[in-house]
PDB file of C-alpha atoms in Angstrom:
ATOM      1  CA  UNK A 904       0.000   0.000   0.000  1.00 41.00           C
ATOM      2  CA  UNK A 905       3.001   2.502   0.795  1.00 40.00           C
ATOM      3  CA  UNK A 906       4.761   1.540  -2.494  1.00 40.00           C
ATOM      4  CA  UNK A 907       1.516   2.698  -4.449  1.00 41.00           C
ATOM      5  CA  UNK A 908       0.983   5.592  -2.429  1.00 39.00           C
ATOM      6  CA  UNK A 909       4.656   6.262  -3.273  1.00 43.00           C
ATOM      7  CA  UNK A 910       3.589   5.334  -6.883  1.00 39.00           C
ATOM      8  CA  UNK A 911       1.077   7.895  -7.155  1.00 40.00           C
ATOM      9  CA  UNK A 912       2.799  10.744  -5.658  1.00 43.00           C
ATOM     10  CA  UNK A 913       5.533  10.391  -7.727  1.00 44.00           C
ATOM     11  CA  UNK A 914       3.588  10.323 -10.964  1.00 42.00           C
ATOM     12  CA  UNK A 915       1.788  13.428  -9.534  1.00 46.00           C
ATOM     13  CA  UNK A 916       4.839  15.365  -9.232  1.00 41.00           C
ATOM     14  CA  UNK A 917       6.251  14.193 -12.552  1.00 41.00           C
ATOM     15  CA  UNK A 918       3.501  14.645 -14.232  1.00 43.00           C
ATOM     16  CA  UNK A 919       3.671  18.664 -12.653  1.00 42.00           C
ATOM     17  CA  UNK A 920       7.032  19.397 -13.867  1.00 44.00           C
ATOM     18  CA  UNK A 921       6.537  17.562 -17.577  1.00 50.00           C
ATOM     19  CA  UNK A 922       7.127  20.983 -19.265  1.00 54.00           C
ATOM     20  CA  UNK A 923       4.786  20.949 -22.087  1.00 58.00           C
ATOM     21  CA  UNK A 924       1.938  23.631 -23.700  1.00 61.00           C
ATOM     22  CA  UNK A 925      -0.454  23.778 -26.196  1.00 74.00           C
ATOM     23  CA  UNK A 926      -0.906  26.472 -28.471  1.00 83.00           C
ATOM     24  CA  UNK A 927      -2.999  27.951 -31.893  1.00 82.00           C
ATOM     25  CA  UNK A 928      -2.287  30.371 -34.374  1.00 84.00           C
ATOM     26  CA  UNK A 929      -3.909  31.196 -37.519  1.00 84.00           C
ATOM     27  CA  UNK A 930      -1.494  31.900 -40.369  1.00 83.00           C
ATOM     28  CA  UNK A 931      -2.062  33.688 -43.708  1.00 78.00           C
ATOM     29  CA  UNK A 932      -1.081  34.137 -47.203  1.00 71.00           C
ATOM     30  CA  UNK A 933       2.942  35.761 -47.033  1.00 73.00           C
ATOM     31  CA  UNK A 934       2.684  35.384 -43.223  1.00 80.00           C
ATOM     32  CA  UNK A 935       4.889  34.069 -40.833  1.00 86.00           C
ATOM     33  CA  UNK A 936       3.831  33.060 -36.964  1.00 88.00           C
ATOM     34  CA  UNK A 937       6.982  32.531 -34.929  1.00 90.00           C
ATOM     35  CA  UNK A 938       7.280  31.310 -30.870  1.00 89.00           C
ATOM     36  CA  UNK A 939      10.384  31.394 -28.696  1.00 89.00           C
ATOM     37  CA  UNK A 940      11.087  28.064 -26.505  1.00 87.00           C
ATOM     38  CA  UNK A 941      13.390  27.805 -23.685  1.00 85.00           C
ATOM     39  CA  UNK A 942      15.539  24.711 -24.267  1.00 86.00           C
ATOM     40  CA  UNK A 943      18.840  23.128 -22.403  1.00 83.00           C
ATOM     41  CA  UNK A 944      21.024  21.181 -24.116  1.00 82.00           C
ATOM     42  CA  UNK A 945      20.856  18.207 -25.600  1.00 81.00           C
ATOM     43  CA  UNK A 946      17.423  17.964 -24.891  1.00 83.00           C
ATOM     44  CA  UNK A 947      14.890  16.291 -27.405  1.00 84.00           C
ATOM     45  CA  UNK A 948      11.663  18.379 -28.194  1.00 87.00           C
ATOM     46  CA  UNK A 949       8.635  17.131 -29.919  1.00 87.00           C
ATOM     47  CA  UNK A 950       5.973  18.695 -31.467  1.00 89.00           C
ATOM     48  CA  UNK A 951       2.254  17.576 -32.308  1.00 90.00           C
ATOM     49  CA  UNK A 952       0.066  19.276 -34.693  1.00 91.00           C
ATOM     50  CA  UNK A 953      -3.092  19.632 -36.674  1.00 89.00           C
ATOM     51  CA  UNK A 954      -4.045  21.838 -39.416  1.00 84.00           C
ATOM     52  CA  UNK A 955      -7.242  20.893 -40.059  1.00 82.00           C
ATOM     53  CA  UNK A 956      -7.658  23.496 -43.423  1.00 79.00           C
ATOM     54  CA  UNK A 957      -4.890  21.845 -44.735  1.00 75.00           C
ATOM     55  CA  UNK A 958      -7.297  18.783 -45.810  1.00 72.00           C
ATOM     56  CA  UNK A 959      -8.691  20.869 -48.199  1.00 69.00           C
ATOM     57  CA  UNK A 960      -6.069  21.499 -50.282  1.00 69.00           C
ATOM     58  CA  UNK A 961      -3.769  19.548 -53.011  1.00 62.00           C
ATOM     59  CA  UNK A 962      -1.755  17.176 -51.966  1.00 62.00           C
ATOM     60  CA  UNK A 963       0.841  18.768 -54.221  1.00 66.00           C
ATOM     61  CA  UNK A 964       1.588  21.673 -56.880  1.00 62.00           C
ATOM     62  CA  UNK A 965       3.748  22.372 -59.677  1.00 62.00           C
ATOM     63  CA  UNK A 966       6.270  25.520 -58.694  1.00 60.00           C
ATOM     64  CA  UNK A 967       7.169  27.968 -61.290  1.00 60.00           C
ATOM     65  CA  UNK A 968      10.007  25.805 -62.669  1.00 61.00           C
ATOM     66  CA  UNK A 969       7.555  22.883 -63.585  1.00 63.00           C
ATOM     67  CA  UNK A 970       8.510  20.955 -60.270  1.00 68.00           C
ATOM     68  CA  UNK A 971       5.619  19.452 -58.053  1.00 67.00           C
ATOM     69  CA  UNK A 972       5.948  20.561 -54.499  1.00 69.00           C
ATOM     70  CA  UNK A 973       3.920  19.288 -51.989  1.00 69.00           C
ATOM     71  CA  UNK A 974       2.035  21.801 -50.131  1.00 72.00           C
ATOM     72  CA  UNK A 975       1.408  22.441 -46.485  1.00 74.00           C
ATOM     73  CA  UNK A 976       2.661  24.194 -43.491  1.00 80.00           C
ATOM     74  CA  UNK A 977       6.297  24.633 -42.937  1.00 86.00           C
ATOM     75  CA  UNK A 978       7.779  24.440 -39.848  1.00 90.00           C
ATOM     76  CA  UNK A 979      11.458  26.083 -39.013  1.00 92.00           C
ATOM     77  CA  UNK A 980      13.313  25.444 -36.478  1.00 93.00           C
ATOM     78  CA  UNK A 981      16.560  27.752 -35.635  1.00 93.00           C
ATOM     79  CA  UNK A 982      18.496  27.562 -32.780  1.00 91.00           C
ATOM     80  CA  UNK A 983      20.212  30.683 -30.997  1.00 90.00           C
ATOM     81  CA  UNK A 984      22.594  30.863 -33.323  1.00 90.00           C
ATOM     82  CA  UNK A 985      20.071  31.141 -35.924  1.00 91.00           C
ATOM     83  CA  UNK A 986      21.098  27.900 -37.578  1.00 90.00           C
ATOM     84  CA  UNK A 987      18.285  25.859 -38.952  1.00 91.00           C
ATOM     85  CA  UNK A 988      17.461  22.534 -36.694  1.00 89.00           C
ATOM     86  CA  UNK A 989      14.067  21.420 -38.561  1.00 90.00           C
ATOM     87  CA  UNK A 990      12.614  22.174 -41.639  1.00 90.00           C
ATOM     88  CA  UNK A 991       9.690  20.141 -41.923  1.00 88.00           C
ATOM     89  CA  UNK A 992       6.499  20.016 -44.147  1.00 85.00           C
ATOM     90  CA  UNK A 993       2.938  19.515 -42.070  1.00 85.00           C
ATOM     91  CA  UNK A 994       0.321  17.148 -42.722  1.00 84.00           C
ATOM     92  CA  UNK A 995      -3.103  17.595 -41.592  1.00 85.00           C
ATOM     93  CA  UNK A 996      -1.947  15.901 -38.369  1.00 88.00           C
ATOM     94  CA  UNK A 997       1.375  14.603 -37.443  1.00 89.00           C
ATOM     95  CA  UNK A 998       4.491  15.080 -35.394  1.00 89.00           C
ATOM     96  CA  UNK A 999       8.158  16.387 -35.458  1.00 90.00           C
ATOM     97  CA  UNK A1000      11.343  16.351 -33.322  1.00 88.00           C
ATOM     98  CA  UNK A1001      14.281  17.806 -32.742  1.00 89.00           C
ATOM     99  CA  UNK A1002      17.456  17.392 -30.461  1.00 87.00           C
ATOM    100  CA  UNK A1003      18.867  20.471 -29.102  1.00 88.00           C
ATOM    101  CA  UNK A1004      22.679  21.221 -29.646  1.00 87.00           C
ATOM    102  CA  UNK A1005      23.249  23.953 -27.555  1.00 86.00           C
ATOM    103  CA  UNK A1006      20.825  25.380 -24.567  1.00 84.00           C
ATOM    104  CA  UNK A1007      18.796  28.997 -25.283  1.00 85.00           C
ATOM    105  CA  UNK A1008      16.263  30.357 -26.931  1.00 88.00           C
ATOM    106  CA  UNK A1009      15.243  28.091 -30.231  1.00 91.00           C
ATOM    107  CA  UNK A1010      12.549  30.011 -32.413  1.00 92.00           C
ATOM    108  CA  UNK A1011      10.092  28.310 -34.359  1.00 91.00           C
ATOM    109  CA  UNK A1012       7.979  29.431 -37.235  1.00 92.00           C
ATOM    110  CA  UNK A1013       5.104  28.293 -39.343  1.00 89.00           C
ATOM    111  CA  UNK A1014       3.997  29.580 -42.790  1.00 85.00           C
ATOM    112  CA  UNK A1015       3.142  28.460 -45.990  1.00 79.00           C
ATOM    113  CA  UNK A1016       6.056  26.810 -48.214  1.00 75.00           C
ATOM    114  CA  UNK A1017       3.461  27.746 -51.411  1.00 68.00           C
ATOM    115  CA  UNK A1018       1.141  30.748 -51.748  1.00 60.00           C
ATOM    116  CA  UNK A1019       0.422  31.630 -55.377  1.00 58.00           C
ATOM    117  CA  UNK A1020      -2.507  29.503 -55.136  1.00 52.00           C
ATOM    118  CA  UNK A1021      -3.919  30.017 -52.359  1.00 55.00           C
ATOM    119  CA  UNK A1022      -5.760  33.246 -51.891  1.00 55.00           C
ATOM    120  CA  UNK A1023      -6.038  34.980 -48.630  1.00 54.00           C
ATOM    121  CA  UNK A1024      -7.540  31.853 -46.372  1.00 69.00           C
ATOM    122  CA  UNK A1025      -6.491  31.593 -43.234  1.00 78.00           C
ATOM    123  CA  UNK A1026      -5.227  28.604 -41.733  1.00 81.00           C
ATOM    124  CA  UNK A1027      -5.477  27.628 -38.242  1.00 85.00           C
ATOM    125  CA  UNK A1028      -2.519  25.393 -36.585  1.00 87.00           C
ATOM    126  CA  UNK A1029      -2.530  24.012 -33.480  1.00 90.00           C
ATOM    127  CA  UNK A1030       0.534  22.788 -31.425  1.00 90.00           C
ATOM    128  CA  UNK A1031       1.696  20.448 -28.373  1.00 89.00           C
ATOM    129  CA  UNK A1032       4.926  20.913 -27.993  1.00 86.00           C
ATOM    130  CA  UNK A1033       6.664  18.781 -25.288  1.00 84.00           C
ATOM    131  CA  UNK A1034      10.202  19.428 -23.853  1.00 82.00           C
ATOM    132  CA  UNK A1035      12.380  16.897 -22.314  1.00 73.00           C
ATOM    133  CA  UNK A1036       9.631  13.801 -23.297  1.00 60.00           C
ATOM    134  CA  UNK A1037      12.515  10.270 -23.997  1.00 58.00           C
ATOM    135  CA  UNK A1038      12.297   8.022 -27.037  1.00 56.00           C
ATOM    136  CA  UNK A1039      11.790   5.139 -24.904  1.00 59.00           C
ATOM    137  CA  UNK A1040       9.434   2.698 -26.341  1.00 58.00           C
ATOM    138  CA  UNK A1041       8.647   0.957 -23.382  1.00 60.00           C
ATOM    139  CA  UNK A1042       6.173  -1.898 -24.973  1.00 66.00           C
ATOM    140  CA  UNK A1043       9.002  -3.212 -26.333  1.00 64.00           C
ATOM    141  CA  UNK A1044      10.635  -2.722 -23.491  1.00 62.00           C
ATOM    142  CA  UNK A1045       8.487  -5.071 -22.010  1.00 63.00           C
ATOM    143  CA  UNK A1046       7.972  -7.983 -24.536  1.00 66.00           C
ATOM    144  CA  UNK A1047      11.949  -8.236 -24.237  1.00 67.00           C
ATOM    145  CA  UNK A1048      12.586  -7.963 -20.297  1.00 67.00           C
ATOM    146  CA  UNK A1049      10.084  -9.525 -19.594  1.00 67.00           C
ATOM    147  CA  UNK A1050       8.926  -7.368 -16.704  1.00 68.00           C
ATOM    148  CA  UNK A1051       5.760  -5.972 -14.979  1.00 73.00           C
ATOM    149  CA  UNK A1052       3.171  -3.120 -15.546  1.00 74.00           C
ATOM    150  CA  UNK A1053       4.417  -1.642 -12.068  1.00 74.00           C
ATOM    151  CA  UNK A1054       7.705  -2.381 -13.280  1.00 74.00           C
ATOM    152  CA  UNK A1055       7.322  -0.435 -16.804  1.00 69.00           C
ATOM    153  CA  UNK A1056       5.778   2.850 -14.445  1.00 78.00           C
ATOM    154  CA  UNK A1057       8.882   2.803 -12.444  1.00 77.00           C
ATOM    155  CA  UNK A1058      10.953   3.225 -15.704  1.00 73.00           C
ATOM    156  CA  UNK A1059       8.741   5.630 -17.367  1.00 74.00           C
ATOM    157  CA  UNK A1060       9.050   7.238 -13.627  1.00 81.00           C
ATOM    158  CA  UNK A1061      12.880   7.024 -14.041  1.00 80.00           C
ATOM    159  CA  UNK A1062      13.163   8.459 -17.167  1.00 74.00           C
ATOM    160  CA  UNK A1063      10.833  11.486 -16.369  1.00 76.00           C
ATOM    161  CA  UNK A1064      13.180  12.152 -13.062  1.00 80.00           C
ATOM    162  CA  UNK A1065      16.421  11.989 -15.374  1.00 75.00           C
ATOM    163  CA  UNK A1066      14.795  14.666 -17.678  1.00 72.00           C
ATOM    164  CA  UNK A1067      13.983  16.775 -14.291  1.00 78.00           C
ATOM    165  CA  UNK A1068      16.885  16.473 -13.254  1.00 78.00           C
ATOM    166  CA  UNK A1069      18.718  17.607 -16.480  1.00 73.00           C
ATOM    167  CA  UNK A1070      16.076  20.529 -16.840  1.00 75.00           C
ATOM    168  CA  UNK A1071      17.545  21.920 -13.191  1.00 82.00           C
ATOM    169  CA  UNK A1072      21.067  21.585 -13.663  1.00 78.00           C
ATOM    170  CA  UNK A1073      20.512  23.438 -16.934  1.00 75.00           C
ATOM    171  CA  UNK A1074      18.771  25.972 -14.405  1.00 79.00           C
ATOM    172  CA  UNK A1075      21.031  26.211 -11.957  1.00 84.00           C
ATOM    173  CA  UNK A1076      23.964  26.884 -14.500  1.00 79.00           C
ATOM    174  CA  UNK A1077      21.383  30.047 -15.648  1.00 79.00           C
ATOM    175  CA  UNK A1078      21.560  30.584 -12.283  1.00 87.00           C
ATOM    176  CA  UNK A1079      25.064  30.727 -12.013  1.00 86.00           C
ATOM    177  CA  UNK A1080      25.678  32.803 -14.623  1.00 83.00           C
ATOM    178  CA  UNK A1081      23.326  35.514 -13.563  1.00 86.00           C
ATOM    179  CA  UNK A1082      24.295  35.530 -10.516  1.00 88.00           C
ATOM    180  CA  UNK A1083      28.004  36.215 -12.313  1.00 87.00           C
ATOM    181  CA  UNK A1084      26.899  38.712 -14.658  1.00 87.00           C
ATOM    182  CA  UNK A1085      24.835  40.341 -11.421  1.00 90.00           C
ATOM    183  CA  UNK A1086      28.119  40.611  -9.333  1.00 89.00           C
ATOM    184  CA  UNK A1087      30.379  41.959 -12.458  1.00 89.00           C
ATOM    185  CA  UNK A1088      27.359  44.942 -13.261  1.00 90.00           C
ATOM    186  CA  UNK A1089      27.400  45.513  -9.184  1.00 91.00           C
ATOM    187  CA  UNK A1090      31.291  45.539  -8.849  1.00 89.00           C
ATOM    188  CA  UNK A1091      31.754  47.660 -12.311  1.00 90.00           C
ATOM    189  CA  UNK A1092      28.938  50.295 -10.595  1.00 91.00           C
ATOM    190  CA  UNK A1093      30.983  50.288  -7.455  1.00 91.00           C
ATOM    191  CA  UNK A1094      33.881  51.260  -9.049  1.00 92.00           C
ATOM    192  CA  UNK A1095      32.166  53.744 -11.099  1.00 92.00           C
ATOM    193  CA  UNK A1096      30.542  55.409  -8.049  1.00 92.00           C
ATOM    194  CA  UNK A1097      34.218  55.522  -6.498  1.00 93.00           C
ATOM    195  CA  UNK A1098      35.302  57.488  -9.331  1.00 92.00           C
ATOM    196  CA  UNK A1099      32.845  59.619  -9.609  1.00 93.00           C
ATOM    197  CA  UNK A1100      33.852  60.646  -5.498  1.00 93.00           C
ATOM    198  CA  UNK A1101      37.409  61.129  -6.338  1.00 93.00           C
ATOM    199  CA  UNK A1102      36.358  63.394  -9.251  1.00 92.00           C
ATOM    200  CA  UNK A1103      34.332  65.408  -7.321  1.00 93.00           C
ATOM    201  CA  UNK A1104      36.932  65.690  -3.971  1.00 93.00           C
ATOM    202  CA  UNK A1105      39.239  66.533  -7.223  1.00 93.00           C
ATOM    203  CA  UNK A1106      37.242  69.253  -8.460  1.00 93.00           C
ATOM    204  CA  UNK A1107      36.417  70.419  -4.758  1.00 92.00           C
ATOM    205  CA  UNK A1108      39.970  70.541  -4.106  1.00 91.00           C
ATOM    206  CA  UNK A1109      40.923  72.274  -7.677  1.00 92.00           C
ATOM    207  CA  UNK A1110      37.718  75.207  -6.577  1.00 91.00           C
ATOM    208  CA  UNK A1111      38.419  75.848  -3.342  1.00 90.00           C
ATOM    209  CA  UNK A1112      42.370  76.155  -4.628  1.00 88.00           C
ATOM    210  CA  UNK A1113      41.491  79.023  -7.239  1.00 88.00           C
ATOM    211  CA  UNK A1114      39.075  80.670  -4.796  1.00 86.00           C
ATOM    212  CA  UNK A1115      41.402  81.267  -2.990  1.00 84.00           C
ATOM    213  CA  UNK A1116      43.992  82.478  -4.854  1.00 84.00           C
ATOM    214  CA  UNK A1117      41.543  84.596  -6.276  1.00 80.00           C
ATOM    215  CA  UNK A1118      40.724  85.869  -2.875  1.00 81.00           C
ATOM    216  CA  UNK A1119      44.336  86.664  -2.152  1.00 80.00           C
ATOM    217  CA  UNK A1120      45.073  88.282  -5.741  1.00 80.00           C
ATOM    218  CA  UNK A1121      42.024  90.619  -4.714  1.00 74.00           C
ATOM    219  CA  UNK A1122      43.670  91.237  -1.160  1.00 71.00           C
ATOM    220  CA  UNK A1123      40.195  89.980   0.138  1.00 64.00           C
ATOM    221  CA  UNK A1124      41.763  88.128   2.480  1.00 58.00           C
TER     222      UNK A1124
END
């Protein structure tokens, strides 16, 4: 009975700090709908959609050069470099992923890869996106360990600390460097609050040295 109470809790609290959102945007003709997502490193990202306008059009188009394109929603992935991670075509439902390379801010954007066609329709998109979620296929798991439905929540359990735990040391290295770049602004406005005393003792000192000369030159004192 502890061990499920255990169970539970745990799941609770995973299931808590699973970062993940859902989203829609309506995108039109020559437009472009971008979001920003917070990723660490090395951290796999996965995205579900539906467009449901998109099952009304072609399957595919010729371009200006006489090619067939296929037609649909593209989504762009850059990361804070601005190099591309994901460049992948939509379907009226369906998925992408992407690993992270380096932690920040990765932007992505939707908007039509073909528009000559189309008109001035808008087109709704709507978007899971799921940060830190394994590639574990744990059915399989199971059929070749040999182990347990309890046994298979533990792992999934396991997994969804280890991406936790990942997602706060990337944290706590923000952390750190704010905390750095904090104490280098503070020190460099120290410093610059020193000078600006000496400058003004400096200029004190330099006035009250010509008043008084003056003073004396005019036999005022």
């Amino acid at each position: 009975m502890k061990f499920a109470f255990a169970l539970l809790a745990a799941v609770g609290i995973v299931a808590m700090a699973t970062p993940a959102f859902g989203t829609y945007f309506h995108v039109t003709e020559g437009g472009m709908k971008c979001l920003l997502e917070e990723v660490p490193e090395d951290t796999l990202v996965i995205g579900t959609y539906k467009s449901p306008d998109q099952t009304h059009l072609p399957a595919k188009v010729k371009s200006e050069g006489g090619k067939e394109e296929a037609v649909g929603m593209l989504v762009e992935v850059t990361d804070p470099s601005n190099t591309l991670m994901l460049s992948h075509i939509t379907e009226p439902t369906g998925r992408f992923a992407f690993t992270s390379q380096v932690s920040g801010l990765h932007k992505m954007c939707v908007h039509m890869n073909v528009s000559r066609w189309w008109g001035h329709k808008v087109m709704r998109f709507d978007l899971d996106l799921t940060v830190g979620e394994q590639p574990v296929d744990f059915a399989a798991v199971a059929k070749r360990e040999h182990v347990t439905a309890v046994e298979i929540k533990v792992m999934k359990l396991t997994e969804k600390l280890k991406a936790i735990q990942h997602d706060i040391g990337y944290f706590r290295n923000r952390e750190r460097a704010f905390r750095d770049t904090s104490e280098s602004s503070n020190a460099r406005a120290m410093w610059f609050s020193i000078f600006q005393i000496v400058g003004m003792l400096v200029l004190s000192f330099i006035q009250i040295r010509y008043l008084r000369n003056y003073f004396i030159s005019k036999k005022v004192v």
